[in-house]
């Protein structure tokens, strides 16, 4: 039996807006046909996704004839709002609202942005539908053992990883999209989309954050502005996304080093997390 056959009961299909989660959605549609009402495909927009990501979500929905529920965090009850491709935030408004409410920034040790903007936003919406328990379908591949081996959440849902069960890796995703008539209009570097998810996410490598800062200075300014906002809200404590550097320091470092920084292997840490800066 194909690993993409839907389990019984309510199922949330988490669509991040990337190539892997879109591939997963396509495979589920191929295996099951039109999705019944007990299935919800959701996309939680933080406002910091690249515009190409938003366009891709909309195109998948339109081309494949599947309803995608667009959700955004709100700081007041019911703490979410249903939006669409036209009305979705594009300048970090949900993320900034969360920072203002928390009065400090998320970081590697306190990833409350993912929890609030994505996980709990979807949970709150599903609870308004009357869902008590459900299966959360997540697009983790077979070549991501570190992410797959995390403990199961102690919450209202169980997690389903059909891509891992199917043995799907980066090469399968790349081959699929190469054969399609449309694709996510963001770069694919050795199977990774370095501009995927939140554009300047602190979990990305220093090399990626540096490249983002140089290539998209206007978008990078938002992250620097949020550190300035957090500094005002917290008197300095918890006012940077990284414990090792601020976004202002990163920008100044790039300006000082110039092209050498990007042409020299090892000058910037390639590992996720940015722990090697300086």
Short mmCIF file of C-alpha atoms in Angstrom, two decimals:
data_model
loop_
_atom_site.label_atom_id
_atom_site.label_comp_id
_atom_site.label_asym_id
_atom_site.label_seq_id
_atom_site.Cartn_x
_atom_site.Cartn_y
_atom_site.Cartn_z
CA UNK A 1 0.00 0.00 0.00
CA UNK A 2 1.26 3.49 -0.81
CA UNK A 3 2.48 5.39 2.26
CA UNK A 4 0.41 8.38 1.14
CA UNK A 5 -3.01 6.88 1.88
CA UNK A 6 -4.73 9.08 4.43
CA UNK A 7 -5.20 7.67 7.93
CA UNK A 8 -8.62 7.68 9.57
CA UNK A 9 -9.93 10.71 11.40
CA UNK A 10 -8.98 14.35 11.12
CA UNK A 11 -5.72 15.14 9.36
CA UNK A 12 -3.87 18.44 9.11
CA UNK A 13 -1.46 18.60 6.16
CA UNK A 14 1.20 21.17 7.03
CA UNK A 15 2.15 23.11 3.90
CA UNK A 16 5.23 25.26 4.55
CA UNK A 17 5.31 26.70 1.04
CA UNK A 18 8.50 24.90 0.03
CA UNK A 19 9.22 22.29 -2.63
CA UNK A 20 9.25 19.35 -0.22
CA UNK A 21 5.90 20.08 1.43
CA UNK A 22 4.38 20.80 -1.99
CA UNK A 23 5.67 17.45 -3.28
CA UNK A 24 4.12 15.76 -0.25
CA UNK A 25 0.78 17.45 -0.91
CA UNK A 26 0.91 16.37 -4.56
CA UNK A 27 1.61 12.74 -3.63
CA UNK A 28 -1.28 12.70 -1.14
CA UNK A 29 -3.63 14.11 -3.77
CA UNK A 30 -2.45 11.52 -6.31
CA UNK A 31 -3.01 8.68 -3.84
CA UNK A 32 -6.37 9.84 -2.46
CA UNK A 33 -8.05 12.05 -5.03
CA UNK A 34 -10.12 14.97 -3.76
CA UNK A 35 -9.60 15.49 -0.05
CA UNK A 36 -12.61 14.93 2.24
CA UNK A 37 -13.80 17.61 4.66
CA UNK A 38 -11.98 15.91 7.54
CA UNK A 39 -8.67 17.01 5.96
CA UNK A 40 -7.26 20.53 6.29
CA UNK A 41 -4.27 21.79 4.31
CA UNK A 42 -2.90 24.81 6.16
CA UNK A 43 -0.24 27.41 5.47
CA UNK A 44 0.77 29.63 8.38
CA UNK A 45 2.20 32.90 7.09
CA UNK A 46 4.65 34.74 9.34
CA UNK A 47 4.91 37.75 7.04
CA UNK A 48 8.61 37.07 6.46
CA UNK A 49 8.23 34.53 3.68
CA UNK A 50 9.60 35.59 0.32
CA UNK A 51 6.87 36.76 -2.10
CA UNK A 52 7.79 33.84 -4.36
CA UNK A 53 6.75 31.47 -1.58
CA UNK A 54 3.32 33.06 -1.32
CA UNK A 55 2.89 32.87 -5.08
CA UNK A 56 3.93 29.20 -5.04
CA UNK A 57 1.38 28.28 -2.38
CA UNK A 58 -1.34 29.96 -4.41
CA UNK A 59 -0.22 28.29 -7.64
CA UNK A 60 -0.18 24.81 -6.10
CA UNK A 61 -3.68 25.40 -4.74
CA UNK A 62 -4.98 26.62 -8.10
CA UNK A 63 -3.27 24.08 -10.35
CA UNK A 64 -4.08 21.08 -8.18
CA UNK A 65 -7.58 22.15 -7.19
CA UNK A 66 -6.93 21.89 -3.46
CA UNK A 67 -8.11 24.31 -0.78
CA UNK A 68 -5.29 25.74 1.30
CA UNK A 69 -6.30 27.58 4.47
CA UNK A 70 -4.03 30.60 4.96
CA UNK A 71 -3.59 31.50 8.62
CA UNK A 72 -1.79 34.29 10.47
CA UNK A 73 -1.06 34.87 14.15
CA UNK A 74 -2.86 37.68 15.94
CA UNK A 75 -1.95 38.94 19.44
CA UNK A 76 -5.57 38.98 20.70
CA UNK A 77 -8.29 36.34 21.00
CA UNK A 78 -8.85 34.15 18.95
CA UNK A 79 -5.13 34.66 18.20
CA UNK A 80 -5.38 33.88 14.49
CA UNK A 81 -6.97 35.22 11.33
CA UNK A 82 -7.84 33.53 8.06
CA UNK A 83 -6.25 35.43 5.17
CA UNK A 84 -5.56 34.72 1.51
CA UNK A 85 -2.92 35.35 -1.14
CA UNK A 86 -4.05 38.94 -1.62
CA UNK A 87 -4.46 39.91 2.02
CA UNK A 88 -1.52 37.97 3.51
CA UNK A 89 1.08 40.01 5.40
CA UNK A 90 4.26 40.69 3.46
CA UNK A 91 6.34 42.80 5.84
CA UNK A 92 6.54 40.71 8.98
CA UNK A 93 3.43 42.12 10.65
CA UNK A 94 2.41 38.89 12.49
CA UNK A 95 6.02 38.32 13.59
CA UNK A 96 6.40 41.89 14.83
CA UNK A 97 3.10 41.66 16.72
CA UNK A 98 4.42 38.58 18.51
CA UNK A 99 7.70 40.31 19.40
CA UNK A 100 5.81 43.29 20.79
CA UNK A 101 3.65 40.97 22.88
CA UNK A 102 6.56 38.88 24.20
CA UNK A 103 8.83 41.93 24.59
CA UNK A 104 11.91 39.95 23.56
CA UNK A 105 13.23 38.09 20.53
CA UNK A 106 13.16 34.39 19.76
CA UNK A 107 16.50 32.61 19.39
CA UNK A 108 17.98 29.11 19.08
CA UNK A 109 17.14 28.30 22.69
CA UNK A 110 13.69 29.91 22.67
CA UNK A 111 12.01 29.25 19.33
CA UNK A 112 8.67 30.67 20.34
CA UNK A 113 8.24 32.18 16.86
CA UNK A 114 7.68 28.73 15.31
CA UNK A 115 5.49 27.65 18.21
CA UNK A 116 3.24 30.73 18.17
CA UNK A 117 3.24 31.78 14.51
CA UNK A 118 2.88 28.31 13.06
CA UNK A 119 2.10 25.47 15.48
CA UNK A 120 -0.34 27.16 17.88
CA UNK A 121 -1.88 29.31 15.16
CA UNK A 122 -2.88 26.14 13.29
CA UNK A 123 -3.98 24.44 16.51
CA UNK A 124 -6.25 27.33 17.47
CA UNK A 125 -7.88 27.29 14.06
CA UNK A 126 -8.44 23.53 14.11
CA UNK A 127 -9.94 23.71 17.60
CA UNK A 128 -12.53 26.19 16.30
CA UNK A 129 -13.58 23.47 13.85
CA UNK A 130 -14.36 21.24 16.82
CA UNK A 131 -11.33 19.00 16.36
CA UNK A 132 -10.28 17.27 19.57
CA UNK A 133 -7.56 14.98 18.22
CA UNK A 134 -5.89 14.78 14.83
CA UNK A 135 -2.94 13.59 12.76
CA UNK A 136 -0.38 16.20 11.71
CA UNK A 137 1.16 15.35 8.33
CA UNK A 138 4.67 16.82 8.08
CA UNK A 139 7.05 16.82 5.12
CA UNK A 140 10.20 15.42 6.71
CA UNK A 141 12.27 13.37 4.26
CA UNK A 142 14.07 10.08 4.79
CA UNK A 143 17.42 11.89 4.57
CA UNK A 144 16.64 14.03 7.62
CA UNK A 145 17.21 11.53 10.48
CA UNK A 146 18.08 14.22 13.03
CA UNK A 147 14.70 15.88 12.58
CA UNK A 148 12.83 12.60 12.36
CA UNK A 149 14.19 11.27 15.64
CA UNK A 150 12.79 14.04 17.80
CA UNK A 151 10.35 13.00 20.57
CA UNK A 152 6.66 12.97 19.66
CA UNK A 153 4.79 16.09 20.84
CA UNK A 154 2.65 15.75 23.95
CA UNK A 155 -0.37 17.50 22.50
CA UNK A 156 -3.64 16.86 20.67
CA UNK A 157 -2.01 15.38 17.58
CA UNK A 158 0.20 12.57 16.44
CA UNK A 159 2.75 13.10 13.68
CA UNK A 160 2.70 11.34 10.30
CA UNK A 161 5.84 11.30 8.09
CA UNK A 162 4.83 9.68 4.77
CA UNK A 163 7.90 10.97 2.89
CA UNK A 164 10.21 9.22 5.31
CA UNK A 165 8.17 6.03 5.04
CA UNK A 166 8.42 6.28 1.23
CA UNK A 167 12.21 6.69 1.39
CA UNK A 168 12.04 10.10 -0.30
CA UNK A 169 15.21 12.22 -0.30
CA UNK A 170 16.39 15.46 -1.89
CA UNK A 171 17.05 13.78 -5.22
CA UNK A 172 13.42 12.66 -5.53
CA UNK A 173 12.16 16.18 -4.82
CA UNK A 174 14.56 17.70 -7.36
CA UNK A 175 13.60 15.19 -10.06
CA UNK A 176 9.89 15.79 -9.48
CA UNK A 177 10.09 19.56 -9.84
CA UNK A 178 12.37 19.33 -12.85
CA UNK A 179 9.58 17.45 -14.62
CA UNK A 180 6.82 19.92 -13.70
CA UNK A 181 5.52 22.86 -15.71
CA UNK A 182 5.93 25.22 -12.73
CA UNK A 183 8.20 25.51 -9.73
CA UNK A 184 9.01 27.64 -6.72
CA UNK A 185 10.86 30.65 -8.12
CA UNK A 186 13.60 30.59 -5.51
CA UNK A 187 17.11 29.10 -5.87
CA UNK A 188 17.77 25.42 -5.24
CA UNK A 189 21.34 24.90 -4.00
CA UNK A 190 22.20 21.21 -3.66
CA UNK A 191 18.64 20.45 -2.70
CA UNK A 192 18.28 23.33 -0.27
CA UNK A 193 16.31 26.54 -0.72
CA UNK A 194 18.32 29.01 1.36
CA UNK A 195 15.59 31.63 1.01
CA UNK A 196 12.84 29.29 2.15
CA UNK A 197 10.67 29.79 5.24
CA UNK A 198 11.41 33.05 7.08
CA UNK A 199 13.88 34.90 4.89
CA UNK A 200 16.42 35.83 7.59
CA UNK A 201 15.70 33.08 10.12
CA UNK A 202 18.26 32.81 12.92
CA UNK A 203 18.40 29.03 12.43
CA UNK A 204 19.99 29.45 9.00
CA UNK A 205 23.76 29.28 8.63
CA UNK A 206 25.89 32.39 8.93
CA UNK A 207 26.77 32.04 5.26
CA UNK A 208 23.09 32.11 4.31
CA UNK A 209 22.29 35.04 6.58
CA UNK A 210 25.28 36.96 5.22
CA UNK A 211 24.25 36.25 1.62
CA UNK A 212 20.68 37.29 2.43
CA UNK A 213 21.92 40.52 4.03
CA UNK A 214 23.98 41.39 0.96
CA UNK A 215 21.51 40.31 -1.72
CA UNK A 216 18.33 41.59 -0.05
CA UNK A 217 19.37 44.60 2.07
CA UNK A 218 15.85 46.01 2.29
CA UNK A 219 14.45 42.73 3.59
CA UNK A 220 17.41 42.30 5.95
CA UNK A 221 16.65 45.72 7.43
CA UNK A 222 13.49 44.30 9.03
CA UNK A 223 15.55 41.89 11.15
CA UNK A 224 17.85 44.70 12.22
CA UNK A 225 14.83 46.87 13.03
CA UNK A 226 13.34 44.12 15.20
CA UNK A 227 16.55 43.97 17.22
CA UNK A 228 16.24 47.72 17.69
CA UNK A 229 12.62 47.32 18.77
CA UNK A 230 13.50 44.55 21.21
CA UNK A 231 16.28 46.67 22.68
CA UNK A 232 13.68 49.35 23.46
CA UNK A 233 11.25 46.81 24.93
CA UNK A 234 13.77 44.87 27.03
CA UNK A 235 16.47 47.39 27.98
CA UNK A 236 18.95 45.33 25.97
CA UNK A 237 18.35 41.81 27.31
CA UNK A 238 17.09 39.38 24.67
CA UNK A 239 17.54 42.04 22.00
CA UNK A 240 19.42 40.01 19.37
CA UNK A 241 18.45 36.90 17.42
CA UNK A 242 21.90 35.42 18.08
CA UNK A 243 23.92 35.48 21.28
CA UNK A 244 27.11 36.01 19.26
CA UNK A 245 26.25 38.92 16.98
CA UNK A 246 23.61 41.45 16.09
CA UNK A 247 22.24 41.96 12.59
CA UNK A 248 23.85 45.40 12.58
CA UNK A 249 27.21 43.80 13.32
CA UNK A 250 26.66 41.28 10.54
CA UNK A 251 25.88 44.06 8.05
CA UNK A 252 28.93 46.08 9.09
CA UNK A 253 31.13 42.97 8.90
CA UNK A 254 29.95 42.28 5.36
CA UNK A 255 30.56 45.89 4.33
CA UNK A 256 34.06 45.77 5.81
CA UNK A 257 35.12 42.45 4.28
CA UNK A 258 33.50 42.89 0.86
CA UNK A 259 33.51 40.15 -1.76
CA UNK A 260 36.44 38.35 -0.10
CA UNK A 261 34.07 37.14 2.58
CA UNK A 262 31.93 35.24 0.07
CA UNK A 263 34.81 34.01 -2.08
CA UNK A 264 36.83 32.45 0.74
CA UNK A 265 35.87 28.98 1.89
CA UNK A 266 35.38 28.80 5.63
CA UNK A 267 35.18 32.56 6.14
CA UNK A 268 31.57 32.11 7.25
CA UNK A 269 30.15 29.17 9.11
CA UNK A 270 28.16 26.82 6.88
CA UNK A 271 26.50 25.02 9.78
CA UNK A 272 22.96 25.84 10.80
CA UNK A 273 22.64 28.20 13.71
CA UNK A 274 25.32 30.79 12.98
CA UNK A 275 27.43 29.77 15.94
CA UNK A 276 30.74 30.43 14.15
CA UNK A 277 30.42 34.14 13.39
CA UNK A 278 33.60 36.24 13.70
#
